[in-house]
Coordinates of C-alpha atoms and ligand atoms in Angstrom, one line a residue:
X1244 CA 6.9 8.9 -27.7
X1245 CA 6.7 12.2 -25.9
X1246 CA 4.8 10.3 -22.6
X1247 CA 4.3 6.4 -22.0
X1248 CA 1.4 6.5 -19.9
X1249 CA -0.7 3.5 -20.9
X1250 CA -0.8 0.7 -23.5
X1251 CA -4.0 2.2 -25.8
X1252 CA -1.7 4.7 -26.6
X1253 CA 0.4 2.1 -28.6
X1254 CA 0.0 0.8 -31.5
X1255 CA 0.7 -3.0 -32.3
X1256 CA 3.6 -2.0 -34.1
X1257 CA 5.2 0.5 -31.6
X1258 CA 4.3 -2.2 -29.0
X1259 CA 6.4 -5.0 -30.6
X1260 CA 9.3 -2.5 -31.7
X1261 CA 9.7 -1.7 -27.8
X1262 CA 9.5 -5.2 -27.2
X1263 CA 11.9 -6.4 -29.6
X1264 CA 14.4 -3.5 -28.8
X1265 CA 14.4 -5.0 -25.2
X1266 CA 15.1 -8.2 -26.4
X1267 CA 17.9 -6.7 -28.6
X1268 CA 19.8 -5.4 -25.3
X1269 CA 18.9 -8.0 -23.1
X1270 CA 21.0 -10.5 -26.2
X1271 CA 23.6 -8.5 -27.2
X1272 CA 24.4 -6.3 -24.0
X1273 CA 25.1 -3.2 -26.5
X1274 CA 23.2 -0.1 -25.2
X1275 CA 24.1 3.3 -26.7
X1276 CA 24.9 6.5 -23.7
X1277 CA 22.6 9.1 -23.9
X1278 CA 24.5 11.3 -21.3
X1279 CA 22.7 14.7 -22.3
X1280 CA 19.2 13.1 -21.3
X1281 CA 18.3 13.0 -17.4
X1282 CA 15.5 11.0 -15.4
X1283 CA 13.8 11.3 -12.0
X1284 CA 11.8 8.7 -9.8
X1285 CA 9.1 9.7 -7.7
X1286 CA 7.7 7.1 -6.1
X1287 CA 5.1 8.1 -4.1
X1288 CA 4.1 4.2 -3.2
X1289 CA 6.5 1.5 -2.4
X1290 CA 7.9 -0.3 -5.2
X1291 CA 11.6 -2.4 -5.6
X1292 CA 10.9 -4.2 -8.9
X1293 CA 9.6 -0.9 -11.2
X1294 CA 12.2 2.0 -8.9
X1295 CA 15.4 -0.3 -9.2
X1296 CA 14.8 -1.3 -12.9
X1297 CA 13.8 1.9 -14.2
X1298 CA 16.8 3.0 -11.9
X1299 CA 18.8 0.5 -13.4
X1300 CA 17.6 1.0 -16.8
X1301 CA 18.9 4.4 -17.1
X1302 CA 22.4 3.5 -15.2
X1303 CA 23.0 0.9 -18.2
X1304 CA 22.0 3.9 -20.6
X1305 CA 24.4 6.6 -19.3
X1306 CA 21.5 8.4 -18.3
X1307 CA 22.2 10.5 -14.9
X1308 CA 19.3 10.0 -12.3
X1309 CA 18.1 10.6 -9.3
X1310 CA 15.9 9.1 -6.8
X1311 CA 13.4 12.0 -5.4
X1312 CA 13.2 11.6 -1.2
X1313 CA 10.0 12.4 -1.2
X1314 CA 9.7 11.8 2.4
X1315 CA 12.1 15.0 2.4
X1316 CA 11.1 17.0 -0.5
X1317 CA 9.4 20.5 -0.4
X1318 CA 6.0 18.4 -1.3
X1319 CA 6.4 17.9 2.5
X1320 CA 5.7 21.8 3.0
X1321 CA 3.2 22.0 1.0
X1322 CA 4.3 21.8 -2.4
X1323 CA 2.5 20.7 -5.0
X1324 CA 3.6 17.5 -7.4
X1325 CA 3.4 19.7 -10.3
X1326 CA 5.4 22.7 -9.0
X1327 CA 8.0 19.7 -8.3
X1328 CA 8.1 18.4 -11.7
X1329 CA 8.4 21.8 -13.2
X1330 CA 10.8 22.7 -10.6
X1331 CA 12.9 19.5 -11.9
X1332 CA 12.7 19.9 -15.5
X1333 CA 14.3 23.9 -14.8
X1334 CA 16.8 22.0 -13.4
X1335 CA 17.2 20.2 -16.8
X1336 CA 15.7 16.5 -15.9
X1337 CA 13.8 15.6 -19.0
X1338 CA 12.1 12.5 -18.0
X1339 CA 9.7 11.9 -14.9
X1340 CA 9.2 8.3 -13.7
X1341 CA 5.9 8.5 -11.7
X1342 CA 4.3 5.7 -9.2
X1343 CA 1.6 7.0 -7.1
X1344 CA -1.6 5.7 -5.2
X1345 CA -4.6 7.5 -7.0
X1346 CA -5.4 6.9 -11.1
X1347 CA -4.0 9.4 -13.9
X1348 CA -1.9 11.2 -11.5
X1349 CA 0.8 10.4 -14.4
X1350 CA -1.7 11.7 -17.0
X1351 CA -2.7 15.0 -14.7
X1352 CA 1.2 15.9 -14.4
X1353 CA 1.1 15.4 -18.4
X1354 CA -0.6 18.3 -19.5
X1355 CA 1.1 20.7 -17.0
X1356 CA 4.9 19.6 -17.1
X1357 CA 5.8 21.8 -19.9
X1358 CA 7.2 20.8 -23.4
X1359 CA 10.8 19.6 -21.9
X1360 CA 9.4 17.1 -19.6
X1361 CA 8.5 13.8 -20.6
X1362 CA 6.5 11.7 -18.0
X1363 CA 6.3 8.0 -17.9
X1364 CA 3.7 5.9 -15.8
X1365 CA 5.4 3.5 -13.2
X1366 CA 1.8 2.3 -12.4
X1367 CA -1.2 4.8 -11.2
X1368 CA -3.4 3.2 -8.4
X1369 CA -5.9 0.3 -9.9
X1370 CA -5.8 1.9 -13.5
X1371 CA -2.5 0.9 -15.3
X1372 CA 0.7 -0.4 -15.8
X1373 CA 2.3 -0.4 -18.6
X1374 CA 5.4 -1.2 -18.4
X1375 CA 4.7 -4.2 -16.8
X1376 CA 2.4 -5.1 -19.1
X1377 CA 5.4 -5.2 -22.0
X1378 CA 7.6 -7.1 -19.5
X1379 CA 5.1 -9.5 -19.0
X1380 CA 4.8 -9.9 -22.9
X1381 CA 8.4 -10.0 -23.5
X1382 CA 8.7 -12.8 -20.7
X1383 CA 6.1 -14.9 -22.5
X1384 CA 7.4 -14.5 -26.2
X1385 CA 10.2 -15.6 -25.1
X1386 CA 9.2 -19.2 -24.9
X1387 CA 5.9 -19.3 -26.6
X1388 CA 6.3 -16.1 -29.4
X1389 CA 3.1 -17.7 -31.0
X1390 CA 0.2 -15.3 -29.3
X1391 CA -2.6 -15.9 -31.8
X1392 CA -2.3 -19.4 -30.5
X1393 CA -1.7 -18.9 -26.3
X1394 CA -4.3 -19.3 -23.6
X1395 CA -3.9 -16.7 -20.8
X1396 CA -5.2 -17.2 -17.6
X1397 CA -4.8 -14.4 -14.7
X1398 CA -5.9 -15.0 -11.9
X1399 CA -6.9 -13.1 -8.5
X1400 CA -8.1 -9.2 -7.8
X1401 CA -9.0 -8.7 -11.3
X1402 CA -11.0 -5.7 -9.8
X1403 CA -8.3 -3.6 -8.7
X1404 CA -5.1 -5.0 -10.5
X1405 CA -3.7 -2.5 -12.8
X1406 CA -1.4 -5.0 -13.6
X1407 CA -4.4 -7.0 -15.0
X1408 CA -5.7 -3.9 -17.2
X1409 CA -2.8 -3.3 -18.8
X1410 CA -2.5 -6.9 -19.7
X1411 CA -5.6 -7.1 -21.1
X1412 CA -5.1 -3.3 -23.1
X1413 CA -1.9 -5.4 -24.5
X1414 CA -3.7 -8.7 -25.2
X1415 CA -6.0 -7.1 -27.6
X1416 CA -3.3 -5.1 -29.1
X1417 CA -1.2 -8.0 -29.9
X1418 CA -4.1 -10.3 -30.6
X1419 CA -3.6 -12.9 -27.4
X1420 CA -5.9 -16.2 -28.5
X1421 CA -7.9 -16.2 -25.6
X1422 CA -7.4 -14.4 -21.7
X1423 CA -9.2 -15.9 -19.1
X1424 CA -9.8 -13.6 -15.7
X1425 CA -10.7 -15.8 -12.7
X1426 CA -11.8 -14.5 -9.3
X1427 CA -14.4 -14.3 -6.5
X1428 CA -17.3 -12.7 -7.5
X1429 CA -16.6 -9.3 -5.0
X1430 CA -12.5 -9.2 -7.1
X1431 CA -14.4 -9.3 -10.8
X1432 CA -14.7 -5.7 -12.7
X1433 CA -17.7 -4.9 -14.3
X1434 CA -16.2 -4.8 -17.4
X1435 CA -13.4 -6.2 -19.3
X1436 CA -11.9 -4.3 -22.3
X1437 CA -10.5 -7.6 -23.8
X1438 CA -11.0 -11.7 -22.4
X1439 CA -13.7 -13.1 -20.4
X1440 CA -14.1 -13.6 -16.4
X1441 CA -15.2 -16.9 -14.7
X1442 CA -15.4 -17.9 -10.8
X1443 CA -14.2 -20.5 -11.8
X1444 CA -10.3 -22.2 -10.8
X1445 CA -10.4 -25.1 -12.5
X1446 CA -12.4 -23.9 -15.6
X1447 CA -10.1 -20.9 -16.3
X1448 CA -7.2 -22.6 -15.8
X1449 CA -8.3 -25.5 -18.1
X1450 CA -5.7 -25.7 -21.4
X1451 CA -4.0 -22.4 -20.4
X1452 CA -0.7 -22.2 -21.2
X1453 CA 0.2 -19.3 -18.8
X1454 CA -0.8 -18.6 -15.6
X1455 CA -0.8 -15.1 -13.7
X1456 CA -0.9 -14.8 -10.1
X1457 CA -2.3 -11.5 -9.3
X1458 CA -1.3 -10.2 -5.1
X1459 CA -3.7 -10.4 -2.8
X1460 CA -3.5 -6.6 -1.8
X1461 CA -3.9 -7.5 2.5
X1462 CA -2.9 -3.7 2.6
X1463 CA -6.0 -2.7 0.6
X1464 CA -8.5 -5.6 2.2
X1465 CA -7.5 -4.9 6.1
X1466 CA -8.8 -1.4 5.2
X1467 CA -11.9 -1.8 2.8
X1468 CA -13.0 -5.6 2.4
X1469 CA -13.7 -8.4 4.7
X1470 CA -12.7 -10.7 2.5
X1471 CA -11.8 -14.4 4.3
X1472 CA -8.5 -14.9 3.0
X1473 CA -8.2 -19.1 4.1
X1474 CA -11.3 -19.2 2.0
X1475 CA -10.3 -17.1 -1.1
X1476 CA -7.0 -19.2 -0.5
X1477 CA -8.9 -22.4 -0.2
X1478 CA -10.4 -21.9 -3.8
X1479 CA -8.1 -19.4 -6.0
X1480 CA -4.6 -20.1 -4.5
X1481 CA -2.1 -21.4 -7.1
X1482 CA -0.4 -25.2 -5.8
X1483 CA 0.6 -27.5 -7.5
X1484 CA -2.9 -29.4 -7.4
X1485 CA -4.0 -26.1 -9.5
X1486 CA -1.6 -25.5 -11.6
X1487 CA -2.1 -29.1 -13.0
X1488 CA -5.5 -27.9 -14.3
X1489 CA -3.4 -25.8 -16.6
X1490 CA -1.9 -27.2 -19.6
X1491 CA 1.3 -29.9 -18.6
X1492 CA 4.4 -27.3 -18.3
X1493 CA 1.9 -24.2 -18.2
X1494 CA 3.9 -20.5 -17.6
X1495 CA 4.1 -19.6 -13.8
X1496 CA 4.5 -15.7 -13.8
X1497 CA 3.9 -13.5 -11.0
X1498 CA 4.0 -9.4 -11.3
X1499 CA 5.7 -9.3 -7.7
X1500 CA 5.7 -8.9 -4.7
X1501 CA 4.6 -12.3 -3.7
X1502 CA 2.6 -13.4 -0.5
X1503 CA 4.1 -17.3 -0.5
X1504 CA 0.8 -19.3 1.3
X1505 CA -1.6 -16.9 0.0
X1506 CA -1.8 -16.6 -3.5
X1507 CA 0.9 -18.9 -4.4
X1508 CA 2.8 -21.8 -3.0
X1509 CA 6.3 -21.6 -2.4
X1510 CA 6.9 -24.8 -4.5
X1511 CA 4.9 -23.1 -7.7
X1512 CA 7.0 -20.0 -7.2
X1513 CA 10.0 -21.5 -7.3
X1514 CA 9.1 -24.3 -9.1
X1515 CA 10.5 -25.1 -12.8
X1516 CA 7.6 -23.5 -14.0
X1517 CA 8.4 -20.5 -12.8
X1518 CA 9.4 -17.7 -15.0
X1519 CA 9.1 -14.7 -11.8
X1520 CA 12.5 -13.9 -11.6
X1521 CA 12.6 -13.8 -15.5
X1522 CA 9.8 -11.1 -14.9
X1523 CA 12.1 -9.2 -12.8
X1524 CA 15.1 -9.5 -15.2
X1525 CA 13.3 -8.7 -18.3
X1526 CA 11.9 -5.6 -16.8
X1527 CA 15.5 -3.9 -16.9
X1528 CA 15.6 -4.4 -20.4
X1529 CA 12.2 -3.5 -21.3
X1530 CA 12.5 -0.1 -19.1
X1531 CA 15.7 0.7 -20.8
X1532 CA 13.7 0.6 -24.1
X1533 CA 11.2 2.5 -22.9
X1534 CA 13.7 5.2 -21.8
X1535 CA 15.0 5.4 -25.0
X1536 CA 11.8 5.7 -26.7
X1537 CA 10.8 8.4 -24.5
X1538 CA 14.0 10.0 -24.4
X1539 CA 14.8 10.4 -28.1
X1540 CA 11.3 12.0 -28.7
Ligands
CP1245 N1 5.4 -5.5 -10.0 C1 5.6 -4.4 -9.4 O1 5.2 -3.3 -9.7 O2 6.5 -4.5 -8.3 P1 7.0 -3.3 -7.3 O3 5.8 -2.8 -6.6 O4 8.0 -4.0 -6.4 O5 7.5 -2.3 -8.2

């Protein structure tokens, strides 16, 4: 794979062989050293979950990298983000893990990194995520590996949840039974490229065997929506009075980070439906498959 930038550039089978190579070092804790290969985060929007893993990721590879400072980097003078990905492949770093605010930055730095470079997506503003997407995947076929048959309901800021494109990118891909996107009427897209929306909680939820909890982004709302959150919080929040419209032992799974009392309660998150921190740990072992992929290319 010479860049992982989004799910439609997957097929169904190089989807499930990333998937299932995850699965094969989260089970048997054998991961080869690929010493000679090199990677770089640039982060240029907070993350924990998607820096440390992909950090991690390589670590348990053998892979040397390095965090970019970008609050110190020559970007700071001026600099511009391709210069700095050239400027790190001359330095030998072949892969370029890229988070950053505004949509196909990843993609843009694609075409003018040069053939040693390899860039992979660590989510680009509202448009995708597709690493997350796979972990998400590999989180759910690993108790319910029967997707033809599985009800997916997501619910929250369908609108501007790259989280919740990617998922739907890898739903049709992998032929996901039905996905359900619930929200307000200001959080729903004006298109869908795979489910169906509803306003509706309790009808969404209905017979769904998983249940996503998308963030509210308060970061994005204080800034462009006047959105009341008691009331969006009043009708979409995940409790346990919710979740029991879901099918009885329905998936909990949030992407991260979590506002407890806002989207979700506290008890649903850490509830024994929960599979969140199985999110987090699958995500090392998906990123070091998608290292791998990308490295060996
Ligand atoms: N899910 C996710 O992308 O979390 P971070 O922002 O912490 O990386």
């Amino acid at each position: 794979m010479r860049h992982f930038l989004e799910i439609d550039q997957l097929t169904e089978t190089e989807a499930l062989a990333l998937i299932e190579r995850a699965f094969f070092f989260k089970k048997t804790k054998a991961y080869p050293a690929y010493r000679q290969s090199s990677v770089a985060n640039l982060f240029y929007e907070n993350s924990t979950r998607t820096r440390i893993s992909f950090e991690l990721a390589a670590l348990q590879l053998s892979i040397p990298v390095v965090n970019v400072d970008l609050q110190h980097s020559s970007e700071q003078k001026g600099e511009s983000m391709a210069d700095t990905i050239r400027t790190l492949s001359a330095m030998g770093i072949q892969m370029a893990v890229i988070r950053h605010k505004e949509e196909y930055i990843p993609h843009t730095l694609a075409k003018t990194c040069g053939e040693s470079m390899h860039i992979i997506n660590a989510g680009d503003g509202t448009h995708a995520h597709p690493s997350q997407a796979l972990l998400d995947m590999m989180t759910i076929m690993e108790k319910k590996p029967a997707l033809a048959g599985l009800k997916i309901a997501v619910v929250g800021d369908v609108r501007h949840s790259r989280v919740a494109n990617s998922l739907q990118c890898l739903s049709a891909l992998l032929g996901i039974g039905e996905l359900v996107l619930i929200a307000p009427e200001p959080w729903q897209p004006v298109a869908l490229s795979y489910g169906r929306l509803t306003s509706s909680l309790q009808e969404g939820l209905s017979g769904a065997d998983v249940v996503m909890c998308l963030r509210v982004q308060r970061e994005r709302l204080l800034a462009e929506e006047h959105l009341d959150l008691d009331d969006y919080r009043k009708h979409y929040a995940l409790t346990r009075k919710t979740l029991s419209y879901a099918k009885k032992g329905a998936m909990v799974m949030h992407p991260g980070p979590i506002n407890r009392g806002v989207e979700i309660d506290s008890d649903v998150a850490d509830g024994s439906q929960s599979v969140i921190l199985q999110q987090v740990t699958n995500g090392v072992f998906m990123r070091m498959a998608i290292l791998e992929a990308v490295g060996l290319s």
